[in-house]
Amino acid sequence: MSTNDIDLEKRRFLTQTTMALGAVGAGFAAAPFISYMKPGAGAMEAAAPIDVDISKLEPGQLIRVEWRGQPVWVLNRTEEMLASLEKIEPRLRDPNSDKSVQPPYCKNRYRSIKPEVFVAVGICTHLGCSPTYRPEVAPPDLGKDWLGGFFCPCHGSGFDLAGRVFKKVPAPKNLVVPPYRYVTDTHIIVGEDQQQEAA
Ligand code: FES
């Protein structure tokens, strides 16, 4: 074998080794990217619909659950609470929820499937604080016109008991109503709606 032949062999060996290492390197580089792109089990769970048992929800009582990392309220409204919703409409910014977010089957005065059960994302549409549930009528700090609702102390936004925002407050829209559906009268699924069920 001549010196030229040896050099040629050496070069071929080095080229093949470099290509092989390059392929392995590409494999190592690709793997973390793939696992980064793929949602982990925790994220998948957090985005999944959630079951809510409302069988023990007393009239006037509100429970908080978490869906997609957000607080979701489920409120059992009394007859008096439901009656307040019509009375308060002249003081609301978007009483018919034309500019607010809710599934089409909740675009009504109650913003719900069944009038008595209200489901909403408990996040103020101003800057994202979570309002407090204030069901009392005319409490001293909120004034004699307050008929019950949700109050965001961050910058003073008020919402009625259907999550509809008052005029002249910083929040621009009504509280968001998430998709949900009834499995039975006492069991709802938040994050899954009627269209999905029918599909
Ligand atoms: S975040 Fe609710 S009023 Fe500003």
XYZ file of C-alpha atoms in Angstrom, residues 41-110:
70
model
C -48.868 14.392 31.883
C -49.434 17.250 34.352
C -50.190 19.750 31.599
C -52.513 17.300 29.851
C -54.352 16.744 33.138
C -54.582 20.470 33.812
C -56.176 21.049 30.391
C -58.571 18.129 30.728
C -62.271 18.647 31.454
C -63.173 18.312 35.128
C -66.114 16.657 36.845
C -67.975 18.739 39.377
C -70.441 17.193 41.792
C -73.066 19.827 42.579
C -75.370 17.571 44.586
C -74.379 19.231 47.899
C -74.392 22.792 46.643
C -76.839 24.698 48.858
C -78.922 27.614 47.509
C -76.739 30.713 47.629
C -73.547 28.675 48.004
C -70.561 29.004 45.692
C -67.811 26.444 45.200
C -64.457 26.978 43.522
C -62.781 24.386 41.357
C -59.737 24.631 39.143
C -59.720 24.127 35.385
C -56.752 24.882 33.133
C -55.038 26.542 36.072
C -57.890 29.002 36.473
C -60.446 29.326 39.264
C -63.914 28.318 38.136
C -66.948 29.165 40.246
C -70.140 27.176 40.459
C -72.923 29.091 42.200
C -76.357 27.821 43.148
C -78.534 30.928 42.743
C -81.666 31.399 44.818
C -84.997 32.696 43.446
C -84.201 36.163 44.873
C -80.834 36.178 43.178
C -82.407 35.263 39.855
C -85.013 38.002 40.276
C -82.232 40.587 40.766
C -80.769 39.873 37.326
C -83.528 41.646 35.404
C -83.736 44.589 37.800
C -80.063 45.375 37.478
C -79.858 45.397 33.692
C -80.075 49.194 33.153
C -76.850 49.515 35.166
C -74.862 46.984 33.149
C -72.394 47.619 30.357
C -73.187 44.497 28.313
C -76.483 43.128 29.682
C -77.087 40.813 26.708
C -73.467 39.618 26.652
C -73.050 40.666 23.033
C -69.410 41.632 23.567
C -68.536 39.017 26.154
C -67.332 35.440 26.086
C -69.636 32.521 26.764
C -70.802 29.431 24.862
C -73.836 30.148 22.638
C -76.075 28.040 24.872
C -75.267 30.411 27.779
C -75.988 33.644 25.933
C -79.101 34.472 27.902
C -80.006 36.607 30.916
C -78.741 33.961 33.349
